[in-house]
CSV table of N, CA and C in Angstrom, one decimal:
chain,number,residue,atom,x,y,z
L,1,UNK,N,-1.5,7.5,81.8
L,1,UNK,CA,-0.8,8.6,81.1
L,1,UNK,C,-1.7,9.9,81.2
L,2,UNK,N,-1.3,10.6,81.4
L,2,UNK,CA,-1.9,12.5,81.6
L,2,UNK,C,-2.4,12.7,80.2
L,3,UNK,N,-3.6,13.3,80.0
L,3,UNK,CA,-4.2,14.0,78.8
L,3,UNK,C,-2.6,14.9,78.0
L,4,UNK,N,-2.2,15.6,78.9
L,4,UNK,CA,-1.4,16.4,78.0
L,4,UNK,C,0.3,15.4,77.7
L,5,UNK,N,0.5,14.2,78.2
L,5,UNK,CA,1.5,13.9,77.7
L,5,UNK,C,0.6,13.0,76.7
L,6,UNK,N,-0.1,12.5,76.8
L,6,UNK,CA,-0.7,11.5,75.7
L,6,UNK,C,-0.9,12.6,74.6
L,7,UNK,N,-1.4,13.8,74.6
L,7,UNK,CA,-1.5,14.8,73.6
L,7,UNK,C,-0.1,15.1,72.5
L,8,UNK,N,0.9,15.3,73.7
L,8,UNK,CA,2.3,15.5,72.9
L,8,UNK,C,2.5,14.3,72.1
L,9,UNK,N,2.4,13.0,73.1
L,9,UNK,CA,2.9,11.4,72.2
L,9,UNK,C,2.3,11.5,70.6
L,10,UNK,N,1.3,11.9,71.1
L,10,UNK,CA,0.5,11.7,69.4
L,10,UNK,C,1.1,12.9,68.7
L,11,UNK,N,1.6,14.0,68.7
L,11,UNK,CA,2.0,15.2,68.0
L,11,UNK,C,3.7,14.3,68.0
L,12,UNK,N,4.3,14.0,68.5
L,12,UNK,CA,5.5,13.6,68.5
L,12,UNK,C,5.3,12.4,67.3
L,13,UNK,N,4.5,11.8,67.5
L,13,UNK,CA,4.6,10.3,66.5
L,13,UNK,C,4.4,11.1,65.2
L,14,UNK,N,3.4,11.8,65.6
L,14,UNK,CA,2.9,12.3,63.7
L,14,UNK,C,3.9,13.7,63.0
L,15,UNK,N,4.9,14.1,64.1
L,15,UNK,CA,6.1,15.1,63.2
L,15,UNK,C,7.5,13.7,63.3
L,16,UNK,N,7.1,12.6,63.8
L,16,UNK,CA,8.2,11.6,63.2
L,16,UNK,C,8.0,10.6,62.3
L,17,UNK,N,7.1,10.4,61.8
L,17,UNK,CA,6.3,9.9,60.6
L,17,UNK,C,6.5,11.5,59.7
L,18,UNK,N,5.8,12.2,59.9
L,18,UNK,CA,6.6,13.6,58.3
L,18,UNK,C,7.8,13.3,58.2
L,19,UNK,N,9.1,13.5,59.6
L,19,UNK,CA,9.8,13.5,58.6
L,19,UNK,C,10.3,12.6,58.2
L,20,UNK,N,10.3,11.1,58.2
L,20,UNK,CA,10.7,10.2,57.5
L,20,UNK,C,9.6,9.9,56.6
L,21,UNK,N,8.7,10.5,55.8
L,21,UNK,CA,7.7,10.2,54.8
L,21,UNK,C,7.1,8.8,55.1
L,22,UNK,N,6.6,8.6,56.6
L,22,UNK,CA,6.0,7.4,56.5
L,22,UNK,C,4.5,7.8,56.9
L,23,UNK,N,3.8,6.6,56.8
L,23,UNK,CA,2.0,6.9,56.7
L,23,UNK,C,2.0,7.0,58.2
L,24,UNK,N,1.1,7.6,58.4
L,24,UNK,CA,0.8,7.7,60.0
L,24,UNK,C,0.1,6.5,60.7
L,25,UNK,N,0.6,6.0,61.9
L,25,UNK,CA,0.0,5.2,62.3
L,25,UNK,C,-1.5,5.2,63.1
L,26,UNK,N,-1.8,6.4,63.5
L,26,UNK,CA,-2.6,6.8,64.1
L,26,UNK,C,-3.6,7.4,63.3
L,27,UNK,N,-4.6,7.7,63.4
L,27,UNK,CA,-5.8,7.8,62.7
L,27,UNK,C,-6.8,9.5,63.7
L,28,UNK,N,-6.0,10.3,63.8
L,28,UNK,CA,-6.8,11.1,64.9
L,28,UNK,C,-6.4,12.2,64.4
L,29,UNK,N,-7.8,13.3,64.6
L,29,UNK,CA,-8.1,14.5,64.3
L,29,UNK,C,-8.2,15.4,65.9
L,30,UNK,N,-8.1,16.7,65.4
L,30,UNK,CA,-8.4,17.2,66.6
L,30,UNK,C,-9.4,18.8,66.2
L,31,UNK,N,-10.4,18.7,67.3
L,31,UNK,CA,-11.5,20.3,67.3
L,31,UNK,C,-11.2,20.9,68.5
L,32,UNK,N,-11.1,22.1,68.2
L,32,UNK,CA,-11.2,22.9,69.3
L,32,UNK,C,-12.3,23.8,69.5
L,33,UNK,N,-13.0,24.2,70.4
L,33,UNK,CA,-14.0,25.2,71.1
L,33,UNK,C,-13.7,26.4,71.3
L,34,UNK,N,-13.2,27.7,71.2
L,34,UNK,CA,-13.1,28.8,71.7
L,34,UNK,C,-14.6,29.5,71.8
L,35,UNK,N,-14.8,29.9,72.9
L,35,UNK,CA,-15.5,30.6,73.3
L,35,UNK,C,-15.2,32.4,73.2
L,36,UNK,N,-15.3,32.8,72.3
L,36,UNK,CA,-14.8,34.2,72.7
L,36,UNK,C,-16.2,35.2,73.2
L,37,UNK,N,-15.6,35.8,74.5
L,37,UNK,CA,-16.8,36.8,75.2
L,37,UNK,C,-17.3,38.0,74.7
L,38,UNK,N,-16.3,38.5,74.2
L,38,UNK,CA,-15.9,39.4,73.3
L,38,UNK,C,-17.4,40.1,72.3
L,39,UNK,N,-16.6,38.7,71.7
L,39,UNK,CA,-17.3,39.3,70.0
L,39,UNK,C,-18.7,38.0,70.4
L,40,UNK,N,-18.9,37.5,71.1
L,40,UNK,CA,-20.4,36.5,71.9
L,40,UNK,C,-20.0,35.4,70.7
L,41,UNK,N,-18.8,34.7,70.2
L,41,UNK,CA,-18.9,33.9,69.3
L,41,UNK,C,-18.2,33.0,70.1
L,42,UNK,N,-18.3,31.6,69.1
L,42,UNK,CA,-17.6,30.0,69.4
L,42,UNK,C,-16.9,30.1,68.1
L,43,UNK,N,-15.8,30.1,68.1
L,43,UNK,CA,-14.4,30.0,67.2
L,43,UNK,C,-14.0,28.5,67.1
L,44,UNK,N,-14.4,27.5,66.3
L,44,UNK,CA,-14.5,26.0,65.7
L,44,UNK,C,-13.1,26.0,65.1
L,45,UNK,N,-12.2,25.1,65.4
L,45,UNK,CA,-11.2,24.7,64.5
L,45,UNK,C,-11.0,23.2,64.5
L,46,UNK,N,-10.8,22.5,63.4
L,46,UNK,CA,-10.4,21.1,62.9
L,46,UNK,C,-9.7,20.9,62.4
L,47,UNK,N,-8.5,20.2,62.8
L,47,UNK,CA,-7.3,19.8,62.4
L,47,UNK,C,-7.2,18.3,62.2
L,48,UNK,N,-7.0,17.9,60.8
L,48,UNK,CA,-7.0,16.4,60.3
L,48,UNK,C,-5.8,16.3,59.2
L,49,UNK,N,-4.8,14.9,59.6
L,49,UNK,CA,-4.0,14.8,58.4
L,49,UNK,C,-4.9,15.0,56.9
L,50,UNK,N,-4.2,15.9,56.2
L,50,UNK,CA,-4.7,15.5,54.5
L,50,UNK,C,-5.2,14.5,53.6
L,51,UNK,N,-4.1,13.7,54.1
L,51,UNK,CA,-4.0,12.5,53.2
L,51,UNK,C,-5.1,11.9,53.2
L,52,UNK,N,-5.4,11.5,54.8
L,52,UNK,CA,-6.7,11.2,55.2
L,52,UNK,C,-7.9,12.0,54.8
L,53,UNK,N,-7.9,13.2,55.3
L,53,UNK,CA,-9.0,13.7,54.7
L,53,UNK,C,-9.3,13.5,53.7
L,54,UNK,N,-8.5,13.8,52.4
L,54,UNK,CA,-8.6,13.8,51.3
L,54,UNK,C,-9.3,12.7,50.6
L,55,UNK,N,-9.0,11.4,51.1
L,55,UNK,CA,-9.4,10.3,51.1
L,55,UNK,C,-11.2,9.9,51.2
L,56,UNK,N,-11.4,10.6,52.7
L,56,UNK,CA,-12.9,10.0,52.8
L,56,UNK,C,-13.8,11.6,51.8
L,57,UNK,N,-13.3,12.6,51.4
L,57,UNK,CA,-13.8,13.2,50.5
L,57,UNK,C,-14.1,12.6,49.1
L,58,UNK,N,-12.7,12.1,48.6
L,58,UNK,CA,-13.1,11.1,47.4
L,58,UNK,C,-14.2,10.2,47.7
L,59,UNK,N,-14.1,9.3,48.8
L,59,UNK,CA,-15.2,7.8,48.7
L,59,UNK,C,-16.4,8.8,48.6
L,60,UNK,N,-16.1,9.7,50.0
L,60,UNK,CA,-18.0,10.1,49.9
L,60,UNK,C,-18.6,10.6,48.4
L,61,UNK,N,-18.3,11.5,48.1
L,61,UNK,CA,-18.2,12.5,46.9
L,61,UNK,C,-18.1,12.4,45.9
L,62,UNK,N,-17.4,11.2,45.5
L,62,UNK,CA,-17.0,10.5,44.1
L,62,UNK,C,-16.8,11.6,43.3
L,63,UNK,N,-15.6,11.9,43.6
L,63,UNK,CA,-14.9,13.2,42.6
L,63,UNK,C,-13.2,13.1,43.0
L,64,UNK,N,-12.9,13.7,42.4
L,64,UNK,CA,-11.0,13.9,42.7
L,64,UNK,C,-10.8,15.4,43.7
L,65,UNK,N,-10.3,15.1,45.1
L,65,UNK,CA,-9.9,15.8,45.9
L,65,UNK,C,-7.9,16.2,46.0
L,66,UNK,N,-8.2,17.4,45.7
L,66,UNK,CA,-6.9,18.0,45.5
L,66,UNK,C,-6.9,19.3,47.0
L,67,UNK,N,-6.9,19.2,47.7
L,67,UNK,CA,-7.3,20.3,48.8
L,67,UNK,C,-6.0,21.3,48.7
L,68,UNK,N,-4.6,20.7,48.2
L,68,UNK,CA,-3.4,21.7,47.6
L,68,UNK,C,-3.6,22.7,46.3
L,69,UNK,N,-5.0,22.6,45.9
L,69,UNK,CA,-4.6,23.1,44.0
L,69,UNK,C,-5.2,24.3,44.9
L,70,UNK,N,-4.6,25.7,44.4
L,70,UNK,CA,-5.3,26.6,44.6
L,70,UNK,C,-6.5,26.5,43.7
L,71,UNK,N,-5.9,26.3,41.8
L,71,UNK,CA,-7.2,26.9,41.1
L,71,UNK,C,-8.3,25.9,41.7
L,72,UNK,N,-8.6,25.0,42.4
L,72,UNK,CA,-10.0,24.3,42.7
L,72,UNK,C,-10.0,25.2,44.0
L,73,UNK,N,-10.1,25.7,44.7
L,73,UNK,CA,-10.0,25.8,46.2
L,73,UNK,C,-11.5,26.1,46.2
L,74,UNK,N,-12.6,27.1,45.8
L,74,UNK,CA,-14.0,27.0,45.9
L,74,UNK,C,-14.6,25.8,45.7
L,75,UNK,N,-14.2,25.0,44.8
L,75,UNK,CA,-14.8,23.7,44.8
L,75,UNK,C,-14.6,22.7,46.0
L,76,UNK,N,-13.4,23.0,46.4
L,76,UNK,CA,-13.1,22.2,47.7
L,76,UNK,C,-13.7,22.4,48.8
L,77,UNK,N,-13.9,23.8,48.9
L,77,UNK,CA,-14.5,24.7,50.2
L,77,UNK,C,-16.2,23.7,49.9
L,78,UNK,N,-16.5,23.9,49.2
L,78,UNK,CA,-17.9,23.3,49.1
L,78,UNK,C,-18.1,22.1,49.7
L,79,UNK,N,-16.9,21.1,49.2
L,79,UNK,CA,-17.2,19.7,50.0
L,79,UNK,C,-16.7,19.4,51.5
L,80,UNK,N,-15.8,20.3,51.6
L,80,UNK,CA,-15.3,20.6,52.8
L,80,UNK,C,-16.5,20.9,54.1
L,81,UNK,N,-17.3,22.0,53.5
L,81,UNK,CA,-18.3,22.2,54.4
L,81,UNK,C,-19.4,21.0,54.1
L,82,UNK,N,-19.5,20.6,53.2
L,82,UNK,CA,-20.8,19.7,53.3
L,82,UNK,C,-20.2,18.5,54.3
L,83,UNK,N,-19.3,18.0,54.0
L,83,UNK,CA,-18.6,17.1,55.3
L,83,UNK,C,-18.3,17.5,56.4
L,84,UNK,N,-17.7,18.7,56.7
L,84,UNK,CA,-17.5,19.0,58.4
L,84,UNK,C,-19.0,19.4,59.0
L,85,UNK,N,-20.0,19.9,58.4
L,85,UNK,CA,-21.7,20.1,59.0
L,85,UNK,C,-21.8,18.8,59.1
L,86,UNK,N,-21.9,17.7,58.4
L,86,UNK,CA,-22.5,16.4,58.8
L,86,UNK,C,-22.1,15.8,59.7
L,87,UNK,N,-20.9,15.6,60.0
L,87,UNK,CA,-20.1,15.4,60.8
L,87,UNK,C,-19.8,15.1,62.0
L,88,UNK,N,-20.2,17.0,62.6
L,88,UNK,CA,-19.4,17.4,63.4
L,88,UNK,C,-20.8,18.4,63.9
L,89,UNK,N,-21.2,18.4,65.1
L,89,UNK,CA,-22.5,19.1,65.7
L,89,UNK,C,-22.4,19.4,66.9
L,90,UNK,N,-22.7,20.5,67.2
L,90,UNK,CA,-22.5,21.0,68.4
L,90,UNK,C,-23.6,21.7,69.2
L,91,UNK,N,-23.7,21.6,70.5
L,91,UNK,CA,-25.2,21.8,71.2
L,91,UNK,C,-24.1,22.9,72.2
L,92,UNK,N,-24.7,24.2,72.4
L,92,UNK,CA,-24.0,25.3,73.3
L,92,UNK,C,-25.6,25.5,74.2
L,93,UNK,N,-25.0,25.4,75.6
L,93,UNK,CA,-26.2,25.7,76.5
L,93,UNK,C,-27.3,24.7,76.4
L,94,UNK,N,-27.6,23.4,75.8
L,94,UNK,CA,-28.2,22.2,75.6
L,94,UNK,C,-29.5,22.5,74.2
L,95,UNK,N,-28.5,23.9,73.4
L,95,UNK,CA,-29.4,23.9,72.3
L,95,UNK,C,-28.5,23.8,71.0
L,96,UNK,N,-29.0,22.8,69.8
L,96,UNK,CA,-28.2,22.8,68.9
L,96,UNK,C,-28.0,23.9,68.1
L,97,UNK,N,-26.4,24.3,67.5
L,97,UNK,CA,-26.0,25.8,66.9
L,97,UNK,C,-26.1,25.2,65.6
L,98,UNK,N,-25.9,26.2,64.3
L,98,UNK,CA,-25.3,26.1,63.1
L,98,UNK,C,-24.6,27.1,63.4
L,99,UNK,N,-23.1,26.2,62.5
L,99,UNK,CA,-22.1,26.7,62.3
L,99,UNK,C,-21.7,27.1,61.0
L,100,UNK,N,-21.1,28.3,60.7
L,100,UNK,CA,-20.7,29.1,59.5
L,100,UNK,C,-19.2,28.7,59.0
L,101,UNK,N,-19.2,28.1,58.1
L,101,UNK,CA,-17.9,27.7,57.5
L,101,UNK,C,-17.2,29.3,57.0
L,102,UNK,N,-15.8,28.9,57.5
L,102,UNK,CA,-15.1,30.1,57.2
L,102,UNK,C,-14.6,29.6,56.3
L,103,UNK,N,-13.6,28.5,56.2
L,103,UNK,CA,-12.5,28.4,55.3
L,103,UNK,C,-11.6,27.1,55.7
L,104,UNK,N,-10.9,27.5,54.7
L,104,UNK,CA,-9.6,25.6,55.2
L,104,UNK,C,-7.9,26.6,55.0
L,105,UNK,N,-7.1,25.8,55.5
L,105,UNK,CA,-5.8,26.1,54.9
L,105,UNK,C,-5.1,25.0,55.0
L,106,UNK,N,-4.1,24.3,54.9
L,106,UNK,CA,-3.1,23.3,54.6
L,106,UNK,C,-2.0,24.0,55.5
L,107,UNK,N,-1.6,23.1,56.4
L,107,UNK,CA,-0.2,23.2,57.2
L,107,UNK,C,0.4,22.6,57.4
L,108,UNK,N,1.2,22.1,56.5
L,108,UNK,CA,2.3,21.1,56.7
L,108,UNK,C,1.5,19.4,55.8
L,109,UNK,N,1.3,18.5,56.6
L,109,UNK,CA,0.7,17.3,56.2
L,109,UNK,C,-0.8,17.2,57.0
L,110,UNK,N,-1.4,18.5,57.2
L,110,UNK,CA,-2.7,18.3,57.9
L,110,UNK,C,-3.0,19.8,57.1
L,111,UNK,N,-4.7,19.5,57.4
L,111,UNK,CA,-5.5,20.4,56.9
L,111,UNK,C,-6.2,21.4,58.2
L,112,UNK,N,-6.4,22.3,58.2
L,112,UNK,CA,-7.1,23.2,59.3
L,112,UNK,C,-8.3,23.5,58.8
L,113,UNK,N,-9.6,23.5,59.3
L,113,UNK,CA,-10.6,24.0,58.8
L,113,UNK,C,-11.1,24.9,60.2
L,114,UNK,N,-12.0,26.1,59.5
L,114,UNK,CA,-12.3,27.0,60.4
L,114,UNK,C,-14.1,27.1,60.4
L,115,UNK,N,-14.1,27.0,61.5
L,115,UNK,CA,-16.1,27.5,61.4
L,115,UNK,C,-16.1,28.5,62.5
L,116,UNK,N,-17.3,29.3,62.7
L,116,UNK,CA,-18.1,30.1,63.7
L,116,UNK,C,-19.4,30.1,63.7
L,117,UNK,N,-19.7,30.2,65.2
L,117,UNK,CA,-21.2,30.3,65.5
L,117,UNK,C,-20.9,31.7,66.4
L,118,UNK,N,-22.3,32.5,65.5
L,118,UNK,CA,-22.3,33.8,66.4
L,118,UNK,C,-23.6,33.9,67.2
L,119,UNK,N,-23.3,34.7,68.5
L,119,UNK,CA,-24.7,35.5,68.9
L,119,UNK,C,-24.4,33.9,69.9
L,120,UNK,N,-23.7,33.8,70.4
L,120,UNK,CA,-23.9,33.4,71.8
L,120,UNK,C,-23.6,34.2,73.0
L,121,UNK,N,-24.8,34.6,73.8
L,121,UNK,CA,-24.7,35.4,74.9
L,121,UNK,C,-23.6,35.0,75.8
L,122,UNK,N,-23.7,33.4,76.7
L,122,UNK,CA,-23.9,33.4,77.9
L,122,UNK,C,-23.0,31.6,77.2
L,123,UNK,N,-22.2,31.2,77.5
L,123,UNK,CA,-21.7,29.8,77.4
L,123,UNK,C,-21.4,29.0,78.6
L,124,UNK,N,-22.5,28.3,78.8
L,124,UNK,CA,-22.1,27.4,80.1
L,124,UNK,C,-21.9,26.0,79.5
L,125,UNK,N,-22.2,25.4,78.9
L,125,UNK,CA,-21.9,24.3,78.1
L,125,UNK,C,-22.1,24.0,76.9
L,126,UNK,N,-21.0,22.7,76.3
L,126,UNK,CA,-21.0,22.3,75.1
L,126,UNK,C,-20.7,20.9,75.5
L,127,UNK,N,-22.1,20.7,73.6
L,127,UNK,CA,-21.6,19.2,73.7
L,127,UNK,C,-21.4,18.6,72.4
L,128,UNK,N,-20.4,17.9,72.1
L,128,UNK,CA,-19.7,17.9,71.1
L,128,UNK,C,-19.9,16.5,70.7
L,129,UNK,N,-20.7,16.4,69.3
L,129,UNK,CA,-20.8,15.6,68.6
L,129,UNK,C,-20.1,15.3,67.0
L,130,UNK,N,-18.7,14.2,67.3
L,130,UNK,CA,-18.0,14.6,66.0
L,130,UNK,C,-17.8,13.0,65.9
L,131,UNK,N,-17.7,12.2,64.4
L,131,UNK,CA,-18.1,11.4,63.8
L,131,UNK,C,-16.9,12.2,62.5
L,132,UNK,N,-16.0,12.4,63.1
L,132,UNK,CA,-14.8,12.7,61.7
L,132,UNK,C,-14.2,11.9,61.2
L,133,UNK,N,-14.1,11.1,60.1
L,133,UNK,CA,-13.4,9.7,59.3
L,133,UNK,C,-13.6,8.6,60.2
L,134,UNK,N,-15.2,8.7,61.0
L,134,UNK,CA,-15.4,7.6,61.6
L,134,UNK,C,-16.2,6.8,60.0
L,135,UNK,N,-16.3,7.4,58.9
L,135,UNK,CA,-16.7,6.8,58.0
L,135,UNK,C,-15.4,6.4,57.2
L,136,UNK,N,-14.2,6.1,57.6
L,136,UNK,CA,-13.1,5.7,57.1
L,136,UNK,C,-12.9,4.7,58.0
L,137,UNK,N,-12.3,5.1,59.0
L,137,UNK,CA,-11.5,4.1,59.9
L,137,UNK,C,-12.3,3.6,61.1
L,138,UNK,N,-11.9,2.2,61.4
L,138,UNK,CA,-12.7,1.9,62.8
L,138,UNK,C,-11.8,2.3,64.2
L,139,UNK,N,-10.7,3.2,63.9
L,139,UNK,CA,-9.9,3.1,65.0
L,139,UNK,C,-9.7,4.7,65.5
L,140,UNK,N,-10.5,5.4,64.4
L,140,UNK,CA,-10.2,6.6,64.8
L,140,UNK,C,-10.2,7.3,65.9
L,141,UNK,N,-9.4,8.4,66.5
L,141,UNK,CA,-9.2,9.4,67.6
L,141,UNK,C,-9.8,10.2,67.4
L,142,UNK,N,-10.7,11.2,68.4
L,142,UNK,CA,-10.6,12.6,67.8
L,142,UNK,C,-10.4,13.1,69.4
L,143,UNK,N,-9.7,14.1,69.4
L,143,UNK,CA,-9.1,14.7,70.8
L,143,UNK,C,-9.8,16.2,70.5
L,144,UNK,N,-10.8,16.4,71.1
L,144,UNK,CA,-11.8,17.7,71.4
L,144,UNK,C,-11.3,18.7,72.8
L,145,UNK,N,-11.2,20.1,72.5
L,145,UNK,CA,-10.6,20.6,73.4
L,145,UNK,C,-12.2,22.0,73.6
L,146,UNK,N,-12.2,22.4,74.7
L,146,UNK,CA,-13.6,23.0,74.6
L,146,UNK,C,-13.1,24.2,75.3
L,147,UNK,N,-12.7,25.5,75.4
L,147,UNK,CA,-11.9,26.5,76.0
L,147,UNK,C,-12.8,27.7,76.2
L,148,UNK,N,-13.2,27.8,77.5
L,148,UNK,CA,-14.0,29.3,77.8
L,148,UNK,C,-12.8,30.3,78.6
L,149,UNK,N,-12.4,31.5,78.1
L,149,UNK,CA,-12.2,31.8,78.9
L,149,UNK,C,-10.5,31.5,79.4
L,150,UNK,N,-9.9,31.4,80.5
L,150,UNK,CA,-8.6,30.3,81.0
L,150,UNK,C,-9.0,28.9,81.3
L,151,UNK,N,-10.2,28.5,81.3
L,151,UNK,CA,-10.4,27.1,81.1
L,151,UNK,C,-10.7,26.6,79.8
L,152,UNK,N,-9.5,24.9,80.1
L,152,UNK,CA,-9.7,24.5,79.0
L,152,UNK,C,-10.2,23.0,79.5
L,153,UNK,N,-11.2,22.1,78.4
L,153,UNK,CA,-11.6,20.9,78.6
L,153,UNK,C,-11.4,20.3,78.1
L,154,UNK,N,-10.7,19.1,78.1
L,154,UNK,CA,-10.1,18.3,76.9
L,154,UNK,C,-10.3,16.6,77.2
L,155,UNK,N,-10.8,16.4,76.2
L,155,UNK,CA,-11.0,14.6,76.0
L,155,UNK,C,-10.6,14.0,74.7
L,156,UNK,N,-10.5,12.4,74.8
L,156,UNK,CA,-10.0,11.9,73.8
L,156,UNK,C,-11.3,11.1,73.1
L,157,UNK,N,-11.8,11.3,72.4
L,157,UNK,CA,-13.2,10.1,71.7
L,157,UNK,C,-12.7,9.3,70.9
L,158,UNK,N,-12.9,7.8,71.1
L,158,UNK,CA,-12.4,7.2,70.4
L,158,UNK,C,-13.8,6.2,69.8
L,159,UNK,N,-13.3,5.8,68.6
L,159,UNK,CA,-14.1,4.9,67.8
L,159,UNK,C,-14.7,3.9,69.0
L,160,UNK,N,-16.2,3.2,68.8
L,160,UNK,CA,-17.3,4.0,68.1
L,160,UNK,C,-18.0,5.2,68.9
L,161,UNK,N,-17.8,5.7,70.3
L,161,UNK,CA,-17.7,6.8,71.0
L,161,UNK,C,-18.0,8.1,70.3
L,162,UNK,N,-18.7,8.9,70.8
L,162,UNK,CA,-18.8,10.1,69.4
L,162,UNK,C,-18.9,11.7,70.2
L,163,UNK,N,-19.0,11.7,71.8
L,163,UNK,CA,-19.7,12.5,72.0
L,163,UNK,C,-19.2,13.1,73.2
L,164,UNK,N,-19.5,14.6,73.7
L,164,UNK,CA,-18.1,15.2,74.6
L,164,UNK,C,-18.9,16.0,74.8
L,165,UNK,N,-19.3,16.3,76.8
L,165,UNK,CA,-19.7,17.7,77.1
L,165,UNK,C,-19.0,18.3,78.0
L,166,UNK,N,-18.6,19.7,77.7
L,166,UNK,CA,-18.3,20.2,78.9
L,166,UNK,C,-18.8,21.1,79.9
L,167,UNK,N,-19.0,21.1,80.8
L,167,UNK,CA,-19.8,22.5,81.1
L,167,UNK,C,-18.8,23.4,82.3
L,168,UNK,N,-19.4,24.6,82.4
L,168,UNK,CA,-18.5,25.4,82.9
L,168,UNK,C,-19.2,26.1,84.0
């Protein structure tokens, strides 16, 4: 099966599970890479059902995760970042970045989280180290897409697997 039909299957299973309110059977998150030349930045996005997330926030954190309440939303942001840094690591050009948490928002039955790394000159490769609710599930997906430019690179990591480069 083609990366991009196996991409749809999984987006098709998980808006047919919403709408019959059933649990998802699949276990998979998705990051994306933007490269922008522009502004010399790498534009980070992470997309994870809630429910799930929400979940390994609680075990780790031993607190009550509400990632819908607005009045907590700073509190949330806080654990949100301390979990997607640990996480989720990225090497641009074969040197490791820190990444600047922007923010989360809620879409539907998944959560978006946003980061940036600035002050990248020159982007010839990335390599992507993500370990997302691999501390939940043994079966987890994470489908990484790495985009410079009109090229886009896309792989599937699956449990215990953790690790994705692309270069350009």
């Amino acid at each position: 099966m083609s990366k991009i039909k196996f991409f749809f299957a999984i987006l098709i299973c998980g808006y047919v599970c919403l709408a019959f309110n059933v649990k998802h059977p699949l276990h998979v998150s998705t990051t994306e890479l933007n490269y922008n030349k522009q502004e010399k930045t790498i534009e980070v996005s992470c997309r994870i059902f809630t429910d799930d997330f929400e979940s390994i926030l609680a075990k780790n954190y031993k607190q009550k995760i509400d990632l819908t309440n607005p009045a907590i939303k700073g509190k949330m942001d806080e654990v949100i970042k301390k979990y997607i840094i640990s996480h989720l690591q990225i090497k641009a050009n074969g040197k490791q970045i820190n990444m600047q948490y922007v923010g989360f928002e809620i879409d539907h039955e998944a959560t978006n989280i946003y980061l940036e790394v600035e002050k990248i000159n020159s982007f010839k490769s990335a390599e992507v180290t993500n370990i997302i609710l691999y501390d939940l599930f043994d079966d987890q997906m994470s489908i990484v897409h790495v985009v410079k430019g009109k090229t886009r690179k896309s792989t599937k990591i699956l449990y215990p697997d953790k690790k994705f480069t692309a270069n350009f």
